JSON list of C-alpha atoms in Angstrom, two decimals:
[
{"chain": "A", "resi": 1, "resn": "UNK", "atom": "CA", "xyz": [-2.68, -40.59, -25.12]},
{"chain": "A", "resi": 2, "resn": "UNK", "atom": "CA", "xyz": [-1.21, -41.39, -21.79]},
{"chain": "A", "resi": 3, "resn": "UNK", "atom": "CA", "xyz": [-1.24, -38.82, -19.11]},
{"chain": "A", "resi": 4, "resn": "UNK", "atom": "CA", "xyz": [0.71, -38.70, -15.91]},
{"chain": "A", "resi": 5, "resn": "UNK", "atom": "CA", "xyz": [-1.79, -38.93, -13.08]},
{"chain": "A", "resi": 6, "resn": "UNK", "atom": "CA", "xyz": [0.96, -38.58, -10.51]},
{"chain": "A", "resi": 7, "resn": "UNK", "atom": "CA", "xyz": [2.84, -35.66, -9.10]},
{"chain": "A", "resi": 8, "resn": "UNK", "atom": "CA", "xyz": [3.44, -33.58, -12.23]},
{"chain": "A", "resi": 9, "resn": "UNK", "atom": "CA", "xyz": [-0.05, -32.07, -12.13]},
{"chain": "A", "resi": 10, "resn": "UNK", "atom": "CA", "xyz": [0.37, -31.14, -8.45]},
{"chain": "A", "resi": 11, "resn": "UNK", "atom": "CA", "xyz": [3.78, -29.66, -9.21]},
{"chain": "A", "resi": 12, "resn": "UNK", "atom": "CA", "xyz": [2.28, -27.41, -11.88]},
{"chain": "A", "resi": 13, "resn": "UNK", "atom": "CA", "xyz": [-0.59, -26.18, -9.74]},
{"chain": "A", "resi": 14, "resn": "UNK", "atom": "CA", "xyz": [1.62, -25.48, -6.72]},
{"chain": "A", "resi": 15, "resn": "UNK", "atom": "CA", "xyz": [4.82, -23.70, -7.66]},
{"chain": "A", "resi": 16, "resn": "UNK", "atom": "CA", "xyz": [7.89, -24.23, -5.51]},
{"chain": "A", "resi": 17, "resn": "UNK", "atom": "CA", "xyz": [7.82, -21.53, -2.77]},
{"chain": "A", "resi": 18, "resn": "UNK", "atom": "CA", "xyz": [11.55, -21.51, -2.35]},
{"chain": "A", "resi": 19, "resn": "UNK", "atom": "CA", "xyz": [12.30, -20.25, -5.87]},
{"chain": "A", "resi": 20, "resn": "UNK", "atom": "CA", "xyz": [9.42, -17.99, -6.89]},
{"chain": "A", "resi": 21, "resn": "UNK", "atom": "CA", "xyz": [7.00, -15.51, -5.45]},
{"chain": "A", "resi": 22, "resn": "UNK", "atom": "CA", "xyz": [4.08, -17.88, -5.94]},
{"chain": "A", "resi": 23, "resn": "UNK", "atom": "CA", "xyz": [1.13, -16.84, -3.82]},
{"chain": "A", "resi": 24, "resn": "UNK", "atom": "CA", "xyz": [-0.92, -13.70, -3.81]},
{"chain": "A", "resi": 25, "resn": "UNK", "atom": "CA", "xyz": [0.01, -13.11, -0.19]},
{"chain": "A", "resi": 26, "resn": "UNK", "atom": "CA", "xyz": [3.67, -13.09, -1.02]},
{"chain": "A", "resi": 27, "resn": "UNK", "atom": "CA", "xyz": [3.17, -10.71, -3.91]},
{"chain": "A", "resi": 28, "resn": "UNK", "atom": "CA", "xyz": [1.02, -8.50, -1.66]},
{"chain": "A", "resi": 29, "resn": "UNK", "atom": "CA", "xyz": [3.75, -8.48, 0.95]},
{"chain": "A", "resi": 30, "resn": "UNK", "atom": "CA", "xyz": [6.40, -7.58, -1.62]},
{"chain": "A", "resi": 31, "resn": "UNK", "atom": "CA", "xyz": [4.36, -4.70, -3.03]},
{"chain": "A", "resi": 32, "resn": "UNK", "atom": "CA", "xyz": [3.51, -3.41, 0.47]},
{"chain": "A", "resi": 33, "resn": "UNK", "atom": "CA", "xyz": [7.18, -3.66, 1.46]},
{"chain": "A", "resi": 34, "resn": "UNK", "atom": "CA", "xyz": [8.15, -1.49, -1.48]},
{"chain": "A", "resi": 35, "resn": "UNK", "atom": "CA", "xyz": [5.38, 1.00, -0.72]},
{"chain": "A", "resi": 36, "resn": "UNK", "atom": "CA", "xyz": [6.01, 1.05, 3.01]},
{"chain": "A", "resi": 37, "resn": "UNK", "atom": "CA", "xyz": [9.75, 1.25, 2.49]},
{"chain": "A", "resi": 38, "resn": "UNK", "atom": "CA", "xyz": [9.32, 4.21, 0.20]},
{"chain": "A", "resi": 39, "resn": "UNK", "atom": "CA", "xyz": [7.09, 5.92, 2.76]},
{"chain": "A", "resi": 40, "resn": "UNK", "atom": "CA", "xyz": [9.66, 5.28, 5.50]},
{"chain": "A", "resi": 41, "resn": "UNK", "atom": "CA", "xyz": [12.41, 6.58, 3.15]},
{"chain": "A", "resi": 42, "resn": "UNK", "atom": "CA", "xyz": [10.56, 9.84, 2.51]},
{"chain": "A", "resi": 43, "resn": "UNK", "atom": "CA", "xyz": [9.76, 10.11, 6.23]},
{"chain": "A", "resi": 44, "resn": "UNK", "atom": "CA", "xyz": [13.48, 9.81, 6.95]},
{"chain": "A", "resi": 45, "resn": "UNK", "atom": "CA", "xyz": [14.40, 12.40, 4.33]},
{"chain": "A", "resi": 46, "resn": "UNK", "atom": "CA", "xyz": [11.84, 14.81, 5.78]},
{"chain": "A", "resi": 47, "resn": "UNK", "atom": "CA", "xyz": [13.24, 14.34, 9.29]},
{"chain": "A", "resi": 48, "resn": "UNK", "atom": "CA", "xyz": [16.86, 14.72, 8.23]},
{"chain": "A", "resi": 49, "resn": "UNK", "atom": "CA", "xyz": [16.33, 17.68, 5.86]},
{"chain": "A", "resi": 50, "resn": "UNK", "atom": "CA", "xyz": [13.80, 19.77, 7.79]},
{"chain": "A", "resi": 51, "resn": "UNK", "atom": "CA", "xyz": [13.59, 19.61, 11.53]},
{"chain": "A", "resi": 52, "resn": "UNK", "atom": "CA", "xyz": [10.71, 22.09, 11.65]},
{"chain": "A", "resi": 53, "resn": "UNK", "atom": "CA", "xyz": [8.30, 19.80, 9.78]},
{"chain": "A", "resi": 54, "resn": "UNK", "atom": "CA", "xyz": [7.64, 17.57, 12.83]},
{"chain": "A", "resi": 55, "resn": "UNK", "atom": "CA", "xyz": [6.44, 18.57, 16.24]},
{"chain": "A", "resi": 56, "resn": "UNK", "atom": "CA", "xyz": [9.06, 17.66, 18.79]},
{"chain": "A", "resi": 57, "resn": "UNK", "atom": "CA", "xyz": [7.45, 16.50, 22.03]},
{"chain": "A", "resi": 58, "resn": "UNK", "atom": "CA", "xyz": [9.03, 17.14, 25.34]},
{"chain": "A", "resi": 59, "resn": "UNK", "atom": "CA", "xyz": [9.55, 14.54, 28.05]},
{"chain": "A", "resi": 60, "resn": "UNK", "atom": "CA", "xyz": [8.98, 11.59, 25.76]},
{"chain": "A", "resi": 61, "resn": "UNK", "atom": "CA", "xyz": [10.40, 8.40, 27.15]},
{"chain": "A", "resi": 62, "resn": "UNK", "atom": "CA", "xyz": [12.42, 7.65, 24.02]},
{"chain": "A", "resi": 63, "resn": "UNK", "atom": "CA", "xyz": [14.06, 11.00, 23.40]},
{"chain": "A", "resi": 64, "resn": "UNK", "atom": "CA", "xyz": [16.18, 10.82, 20.30]},
{"chain": "A", "resi": 65, "resn": "UNK", "atom": "CA", "xyz": [17.22, 13.62, 18.02]},
{"chain": "A", "resi": 66, "resn": "UNK", "atom": "CA", "xyz": [14.94, 14.10, 15.06]},
{"chain": "A", "resi": 67, "resn": "UNK", "atom": "CA", "xyz": [17.90, 13.73, 12.73]},
{"chain": "A", "resi": 68, "resn": "UNK", "atom": "CA", "xyz": [18.72, 10.37, 14.38]},
{"chain": "A", "resi": 69, "resn": "UNK", "atom": "CA", "xyz": [15.14, 9.15, 13.87]},
{"chain": "A", "resi": 70, "resn": "UNK", "atom": "CA", "xyz": [15.38, 10.34, 10.29]},
{"chain": "A", "resi": 71, "resn": "UNK", "atom": "CA", "xyz": [18.46, 8.18, 9.65]},
{"chain": "A", "resi": 72, "resn": "UNK", "atom": "CA", "xyz": [16.80, 5.16, 11.30]},
{"chain": "A", "resi": 73, "resn": "UNK", "atom": "CA", "xyz": [13.71, 5.47, 9.03]},
{"chain": "A", "resi": 74, "resn": "UNK", "atom": "CA", "xyz": [15.89, 6.20, 6.00]},
{"chain": "A", "resi": 75, "resn": "UNK", "atom": "CA", "xyz": [17.92, 3.01, 6.46]},
{"chain": "A", "resi": 76, "resn": "UNK", "atom": "CA", "xyz": [14.86, 0.91, 7.27]},
{"chain": "A", "resi": 77, "resn": "UNK", "atom": "CA", "xyz": [13.09, 2.23, 4.19]},
{"chain": "A", "resi": 78, "resn": "UNK", "atom": "CA", "xyz": [16.01, 1.38, 1.94]},
{"chain": "A", "resi": 79, "resn": "UNK", "atom": "CA", "xyz": [16.28, -2.16, 3.33]},
{"chain": "A", "resi": 80, "resn": "UNK", "atom": "CA", "xyz": [12.51, -2.69, 3.05]},
{"chain": "A", "resi": 81, "resn": "UNK", "atom": "CA", "xyz": [12.45, -1.63, -0.58]},
{"chain": "A", "resi": 82, "resn": "UNK", "atom": "CA", "xyz": [15.48, -3.87, -1.37]},
{"chain": "A", "resi": 83, "resn": "UNK", "atom": "CA", "xyz": [13.88, -6.87, 0.36]},
{"chain": "A", "resi": 84, "resn": "UNK", "atom": "CA", "xyz": [10.56, -6.25, -1.39]},
{"chain": "A", "resi": 85, "resn": "UNK", "atom": "CA", "xyz": [12.32, -6.13, -4.78]},
{"chain": "A", "resi": 86, "resn": "UNK", "atom": "CA", "xyz": [14.21, -9.33, -3.93]},
{"chain": "A", "resi": 87, "resn": "UNK", "atom": "CA", "xyz": [10.95, -11.09, -3.09]},
{"chain": "A", "resi": 88, "resn": "UNK", "atom": "CA", "xyz": [9.36, -9.89, -6.31]},
{"chain": "A", "resi": 89, "resn": "UNK", "atom": "CA", "xyz": [12.38, -10.93, -8.37]},
{"chain": "A", "resi": 90, "resn": "UNK", "atom": "CA", "xyz": [13.29, -14.26, -6.81]},
{"chain": "A", "resi": 91, "resn": "UNK", "atom": "CA", "xyz": [10.87, -15.11, -3.98]},
{"chain": "A", "resi": 92, "resn": "UNK", "atom": "CA", "xyz": [13.91, -16.48, -2.09]},
{"chain": "A", "resi": 93, "resn": "UNK", "atom": "CA", "xyz": [13.51, -17.72, 1.43]},
{"chain": "A", "resi": 94, "resn": "UNK", "atom": "CA", "xyz": [16.28, -15.41, 2.72]},
{"chain": "A", "resi": 95, "resn": "UNK", "atom": "CA", "xyz": [14.36, -12.42, 1.30]},
{"chain": "A", "resi": 96, "resn": "UNK", "atom": "CA", "xyz": [11.23, -13.51, 3.19]},
{"chain": "A", "resi": 97, "resn": "UNK", "atom": "CA", "xyz": [13.11, -13.81, 6.45]},
{"chain": "A", "resi": 98, "resn": "UNK", "atom": "CA", "xyz": [14.77, -10.44, 5.86]},
{"chain": "A", "resi": 99, "resn": "UNK", "atom": "CA", "xyz": [11.35, -8.97, 5.10]},
{"chain": "A", "resi": 100, "resn": "UNK", "atom": "CA", "xyz": [9.79, -10.35, 8.24]},
{"chain": "A", "resi": 101, "resn": "UNK", "atom": "CA", "xyz": [12.71, -9.05, 10.35]},
{"chain": "A", "resi": 102, "resn": "UNK", "atom": "CA", "xyz": [12.79, -5.61, 8.79]},
{"chain": "A", "resi": 103, "resn": "UNK", "atom": "CA", "xyz": [8.99, -5.23, 8.85]},
{"chain": "A", "resi": 104, "resn": "UNK", "atom": "CA", "xyz": [9.06, -6.03, 12.58]},
{"chain": "A", "resi": 105, "resn": "UNK", "atom": "CA", "xyz": [11.84, -3.50, 13.16]},
{"chain": "A", "resi": 106, "resn": "UNK", "atom": "CA", "xyz": [9.91, -0.98, 11.09]},
{"chain": "A", "resi": 107, "resn": "UNK", "atom": "CA", "xyz": [6.76, -1.47, 13.16]},
{"chain": "A", "resi": 108, "resn": "UNK", "atom": "CA", "xyz": [8.75, -1.06, 16.35]},
{"chain": "A", "resi": 109, "resn": "UNK", "atom": "CA", "xyz": [10.52, 2.08, 15.05]},
{"chain": "A", "resi": 110, "resn": "UNK", "atom": "CA", "xyz": [7.19, 3.59, 13.97]},
{"chain": "A", "resi": 111, "resn": "UNK", "atom": "CA", "xyz": [5.71, 2.82, 17.37]},
{"chain": "A", "resi": 112, "resn": "UNK", "atom": "CA", "xyz": [8.50, 4.89, 18.89]},
{"chain": "A", "resi": 113, "resn": "UNK", "atom": "CA", "xyz": [7.85, 7.51, 16.22]},
{"chain": "A", "resi": 114, "resn": "UNK", "atom": "CA", "xyz": [4.17, 7.96, 17.27]},
{"chain": "A", "resi": 115, "resn": "UNK", "atom": "CA", "xyz": [4.55, 11.30, 19.13]},
{"chain": "A", "resi": 116, "resn": "UNK", "atom": "CA", "xyz": [6.24, 12.94, 16.13]},
{"chain": "A", "resi": 117, "resn": "UNK", "atom": "CA", "xyz": [3.76, 12.04, 13.36]},
{"chain": "A", "resi": 118, "resn": "UNK", "atom": "CA", "xyz": [0.93, 9.88, 14.72]},
{"chain": "A", "resi": 119, "resn": "UNK", "atom": "CA", "xyz": [-1.17, 9.21, 11.62]},
{"chain": "A", "resi": 120, "resn": "UNK", "atom": "CA", "xyz": [1.77, 8.38, 9.38]},
{"chain": "A", "resi": 121, "resn": "UNK", "atom": "CA", "xyz": [3.26, 6.15, 12.09]},
{"chain": "A", "resi": 122, "resn": "UNK", "atom": "CA", "xyz": [-0.01, 4.24, 12.57]},
{"chain": "A", "resi": 123, "resn": "UNK", "atom": "CA", "xyz": [-0.32, 3.65, 8.83]},
{"chain": "A", "resi": 124, "resn": "UNK", "atom": "CA", "xyz": [3.25, 2.33, 8.63]},
{"chain": "A", "resi": 125, "resn": "UNK", "atom": "CA", "xyz": [2.72, 0.11, 11.71]},
{"chain": "A", "resi": 126, "resn": "UNK", "atom": "CA", "xyz": [-0.32, -1.43, 10.05]},
{"chain": "A", "resi": 127, "resn": "UNK", "atom": "CA", "xyz": [1.51, -1.93, 6.77]},
{"chain": "A", "resi": 128, "resn": "UNK", "atom": "CA", "xyz": [4.50, -3.54, 8.49]},
{"chain": "A", "resi": 129, "resn": "UNK", "atom": "CA", "xyz": [2.33, -5.90, 10.54]},
{"chain": "A", "resi": 130, "resn": "UNK", "atom": "CA", "xyz": [0.39, -6.85, 7.39]},
{"chain": "A", "resi": 131, "resn": "UNK", "atom": "CA", "xyz": [3.69, -7.51, 5.59]},
{"chain": "A", "resi": 132, "resn": "UNK", "atom": "CA", "xyz": [4.95, -9.78, 8.37]},
{"chain": "A", "resi": 133, "resn": "UNK", "atom": "CA", "xyz": [1.62, -11.67, 8.44]},
{"chain": "A", "resi": 134, "resn": "UNK", "atom": "CA", "xyz": [1.52, -12.09, 4.67]},
{"chain": "A", "resi": 135, "resn": "UNK", "atom": "CA", "xyz": [5.10, -13.33, 4.47]},
{"chain": "A", "resi": 136, "resn": "UNK", "atom": "CA", "xyz": [4.60, -15.83, 7.32]},
{"chain": "A", "resi": 137, "resn": "UNK", "atom": "CA", "xyz": [1.29, -17.24, 6.17]},
{"chain": "A", "resi": 138, "resn": "UNK", "atom": "CA", "xyz": [2.15, -17.09, 2.46]},
{"chain": "A", "resi": 139, "resn": "UNK", "atom": "CA", "xyz": [5.13, -19.36, 2.94]},
{"chain": "A", "resi": 140, "resn": "UNK", "atom": "CA", "xyz": [3.08, -21.77, 5.10]},
{"chain": "A", "resi": 141, "resn": "UNK", "atom": "CA", "xyz": [0.31, -22.11, 2.49]},
{"chain": "A", "resi": 142, "resn": "UNK", "atom": "CA", "xyz": [2.75, -22.46, -0.40]},
{"chain": "A", "resi": 143, "resn": "UNK", "atom": "CA", "xyz": [4.71, -25.15, 1.37]},
{"chain": "A", "resi": 144, "resn": "UNK", "atom": "CA", "xyz": [1.56, -27.29, 1.83]},
{"chain": "A", "resi": 145, "resn": "UNK", "atom": "CA", "xyz": [1.38, -27.91, -1.87]},
{"chain": "A", "resi": 146, "resn": "UNK", "atom": "CA", "xyz": [5.09, -28.67, -2.32]},
{"chain": "A", "resi": 147, "resn": "UNK", "atom": "CA", "xyz": [5.89, -32.02, -3.84]},
{"chain": "A", "resi": 148, "resn": "UNK", "atom": "CA", "xyz": [9.05, -33.63, -2.56]}
]
């Protein structure tokens, strides 16, 4: 039996990163995006629905109404969950770029949210930074094995 010793074996061991969520890092990022997006969504609902749940600090540099912060987190949460689902479903490059962008915005928004709910904000900052790292390095390592 003749076997192909060329590129077909390499193509089977290294899936195309532009069409599928191939690496463990990409899958980790997608799952963390869905989890972090859900947490941000619930954080936004809590801020919009009940203003007395969070301690409002006075003389904070970034004073914003609690309802405004709630809407920011609500929208970021929805977009994070949608991008995470898109990465799980297709692994498309646009979904990775969207995930990196929204994770960065989420980390920044939670940094500004620190005085209102410090522990939750720190957890979401860590998740968003891990998502951005996993999406950036996952695409890099997957592209190394790509056969043109």
